[in-house]
Amino acid sequence: QKEVEQDPGPLSVPEGAIVSLNCTYSNSAFQYFMWYRQYSRKGPELLMYTYSSGNKEDGRFTAQVDKSSKYISLFIRDSQPSDSATYLCAMSAKGAGRRALTFGSGTRLQVQP
Amino acid sequence: NAGVTQTPKFRILKIGQSMTLQCTQDMNHNYMYWYRQDPGMGLKLIYYSVGAGITDKGEVPNGYNVSRSTTEDFPLRLELAAPSQTSVYFCASRSRDGSLADTQYFGPGTRLTVL
């Protein structure tokens, strides 16, 4: 079993839709949770960062962490064609475990105009 | 700031050849990383470094070597290239401290094919 599971998609939605992206994980030591966005043939870039459980909102993006269920989500409101990319969840533990991230395999999102 | 730069962008190697992938960052970050990304497989950590002179293995280190003689540079060496090393390689760096200590900044990647 992988430490972090993520549905690879592709997920195709019409412009303006609400998008929900999810990851599950098995390591209860994970404390720091991130979402990276990766456009085709580019390096990943940080989109959202959350520490421990709870919600965080930034513009059209909301990140949720439910540590009791070992489940994290990214919601995109009013999706745009420019949101078409691969979204990677990533997480790390405290202490020495904080040095490296464990990534999900990524979900490819296509927003149709 | 240029951020994290990687060279070359593309490379084709023959089986058994060697090469070095270059990575440089100008953000004075302590931590640097090398990942490989295979289609549909996410990012797998090859090696990382917490500072000049200190390196450690990640999840998939076999067939690779690294060195960290300066804060800025973290080259990845492939010895005796094999088809299984065909992948996209990303270098990343992050600060050790501060509120964004977990943010990794990625380079544009090197696309390597071994034939």
XYZ file of C-alpha atoms in Angstrom:
228
model
C 0.000 0.000 0.000
C 1.306 3.440 -0.934
C 1.761 5.954 1.883
C -0.240 8.537 -0.072
C -3.032 7.615 -2.475
C -4.394 9.969 -5.091
C -6.794 9.297 -7.959
C -4.855 9.972 -11.194
C -7.888 11.147 -13.166
C -8.144 12.695 -15.667
C -10.930 14.792 -14.228
C -12.767 16.833 -16.859
C -15.153 19.615 -15.798
C -16.861 22.567 -17.528
C -15.656 26.089 -16.844
C -17.232 27.515 -13.675
C -17.639 24.131 -11.959
C -16.529 23.382 -8.415
C -13.680 20.893 -8.415
C -12.859 18.535 -5.561
C -9.451 16.822 -5.428
C -8.551 14.363 -2.694
C -5.759 12.341 -1.136
C -5.719 9.687 1.549
C -2.674 8.723 3.561
C -1.637 6.021 5.980
C 1.166 7.610 8.050
C -0.334 9.191 11.175
C 2.928 11.127 11.728
C 2.176 13.487 8.835
C 1.555 16.999 10.161
C 2.225 19.303 7.210
C 0.039 19.114 4.114
C 0.536 20.816 0.793
C -0.970 21.000 -2.659
C 1.299 21.613 -5.623
C 0.145 22.523 -9.125
C 2.140 21.304 -12.111
C 1.534 22.579 -15.622
C 2.593 20.378 -18.515
C 6.380 20.161 -18.912
C 6.973 22.448 -15.917
C 8.130 21.953 -12.326
C 5.564 21.785 -9.516
C 4.716 25.013 -7.685
C 3.200 25.354 -4.224
C -0.496 26.210 -4.237
C -1.713 25.657 -0.665
C -0.071 24.827 2.661
C -1.824 23.629 5.832
C -0.505 22.598 9.195
C -2.399 19.850 11.048
C -6.209 19.706 10.752
C -8.599 22.380 9.556
C -9.418 24.542 6.561
C -7.481 27.183 4.714
C -8.852 29.454 2.018
C -6.969 31.462 -0.592
C -9.079 33.093 -3.268
C -10.855 30.373 -5.244
C -8.912 27.599 -3.488
C -9.763 25.884 -0.197
C -7.650 23.187 1.418
C -9.120 20.863 4.044
C -7.346 18.400 6.305
C -9.136 15.717 8.329
C -6.425 13.937 10.317
C -8.898 11.620 12.033
C -9.814 10.168 8.630
C -6.323 10.663 7.126
C -7.943 12.553 4.263
C -7.108 15.861 2.617
C -8.992 17.812 -0.040
C -8.508 20.746 -2.359
C -11.563 22.596 -3.635
C -11.445 24.941 -6.607
C -14.425 27.276 -7.040
C -15.386 28.862 -10.356
C -12.829 26.729 -12.186
C -11.086 28.293 -15.182
C -9.355 26.753 -18.231
C -6.105 28.114 -16.749
C -6.610 25.715 -13.809
C -5.995 22.794 -16.183
C -2.928 21.100 -14.708
C -1.847 18.165 -12.580
C -2.429 18.640 -8.854
C -0.093 16.845 -6.466
C -0.736 16.469 -2.764
C 2.343 16.316 -0.531
C 2.913 15.850 3.158
C 5.627 15.580 5.775
C 6.100 14.679 9.424
C 7.667 16.684 12.239
C 11.328 16.664 13.175
C 13.669 14.732 10.902
C 10.652 13.620 8.914
C 10.053 17.228 7.965
C 13.113 17.205 5.749
C 11.434 15.362 2.880
C 7.976 15.392 1.335
C 5.943 12.359 0.360
C 3.948 13.054 -2.797
C 0.781 11.578 -4.192
C 0.854 10.477 -7.819
C -1.113 13.537 -8.962
C -4.592 14.151 -10.418
C -4.798 15.570 -13.922
C -7.538 18.212 -14.212
C -8.989 19.527 -17.448
C -11.340 22.513 -17.359
C -13.300 22.783 -20.599
C -14.165 26.317 -21.830
C 16.434 35.824 -8.408
C 16.551 33.016 -10.931
C 15.338 30.517 -8.299
C 16.286 26.911 -9.115
C 17.924 26.317 -12.465
C 18.652 22.958 -14.078
C 20.754 21.971 -17.062
C 20.393 20.402 -19.533
C 16.670 20.580 -20.389
C 16.802 17.428 -22.499
C 19.303 14.633 -22.976
C 19.450 11.288 -24.762
C 21.972 8.777 -23.419
C 23.054 5.388 -24.629
C 23.014 2.447 -22.222
C 26.180 2.462 -20.126
C 27.001 6.141 -20.624
C 27.386 8.526 -17.700
C 26.278 12.112 -17.206
C 25.814 14.809 -14.590
C 22.601 16.761 -14.170
C 23.323 20.237 -12.863
C 21.216 22.114 -10.309
C 21.833 25.594 -8.895
C 19.758 27.754 -6.561
C 20.311 31.398 -5.684
C 17.987 31.633 -2.668
C 20.614 30.614 -0.090
C 18.522 27.561 0.821
C 20.034 24.938 3.074
C 18.003 21.998 1.809
C 18.188 20.650 -1.719
C 16.515 17.634 -3.311
C 16.550 15.476 -6.399
C 13.354 13.774 -7.565
C 12.421 11.680 -10.537
C 8.937 11.732 -11.999
C 7.688 8.849 -14.117
C 4.327 9.068 -15.918
C 1.444 8.658 -13.460
C 3.828 7.866 -10.610
C 4.258 11.165 -8.800
C 7.620 12.341 -7.512
C 10.107 9.938 -5.963
C 12.979 11.261 -3.870
C 16.431 10.168 -5.050
C 18.807 12.080 -2.748
C 18.675 15.144 -0.581
C 21.079 17.438 1.241
C 20.592 19.506 4.386
C 23.693 21.625 3.806
C 27.098 21.759 2.145
C 28.972 18.518 2.684
C 25.910 16.589 3.926
C 23.865 14.278 1.716
C 21.440 11.439 2.361
C 19.613 8.800 0.367
C 15.963 9.060 -0.491
C 13.520 6.430 -1.680
C 15.239 5.452 -4.975
C 19.015 6.170 -4.778
C 20.381 3.152 -6.683
C 22.300 4.098 -9.821
C 22.802 7.722 -8.743
C 25.338 9.755 -6.796
C 25.336 13.305 -5.482
C 27.702 15.819 -3.931
C 27.169 19.162 -2.215
C 30.366 21.181 -2.084
C 28.612 24.571 -1.995
C 25.263 25.875 -0.759
C 24.224 26.773 -4.307
C 25.005 23.612 -6.270
C 23.718 20.050 -6.010
C 24.698 17.946 -9.065
C 23.253 14.485 -9.678
C 25.530 11.914 -11.302
C 24.264 8.950 -13.305
C 26.809 6.176 -13.735
C 26.218 3.418 -16.296
C 22.850 4.683 -17.518
C 20.053 2.123 -17.869
C 16.664 2.341 -19.648
C 14.986 2.279 -16.211
C 16.496 5.721 -15.589
C 14.452 7.246 -18.394
C 12.451 9.874 -16.528
C 12.021 13.573 -15.822
C 14.352 14.765 -13.091
C 13.490 17.688 -10.840
C 15.747 19.531 -8.458
C 14.178 21.441 -5.563
C 15.316 23.560 -2.638
C 13.803 24.964 0.535
C 14.722 27.128 3.442
C 15.441 25.452 6.779
C 13.605 28.046 8.827
C 10.684 30.387 8.787
C 6.998 30.127 8.065
C 7.584 28.681 4.611
C 10.132 26.117 5.753
C 8.118 23.353 4.114
C 7.799 25.063 0.753
C 9.944 23.405 -1.861
C 10.861 25.430 -4.929
C 11.305 23.313 -8.028
C 13.437 23.736 -11.105
C 12.023 23.285 -14.636
C 13.246 19.685 -14.905
C 15.576 17.647 -17.117
C 13.972 15.164 -19.486
C 16.294 12.161 -19.842
C 15.925 9.252 -22.250
C 18.224 6.223 -22.097
C 18.265 4.073 -25.251
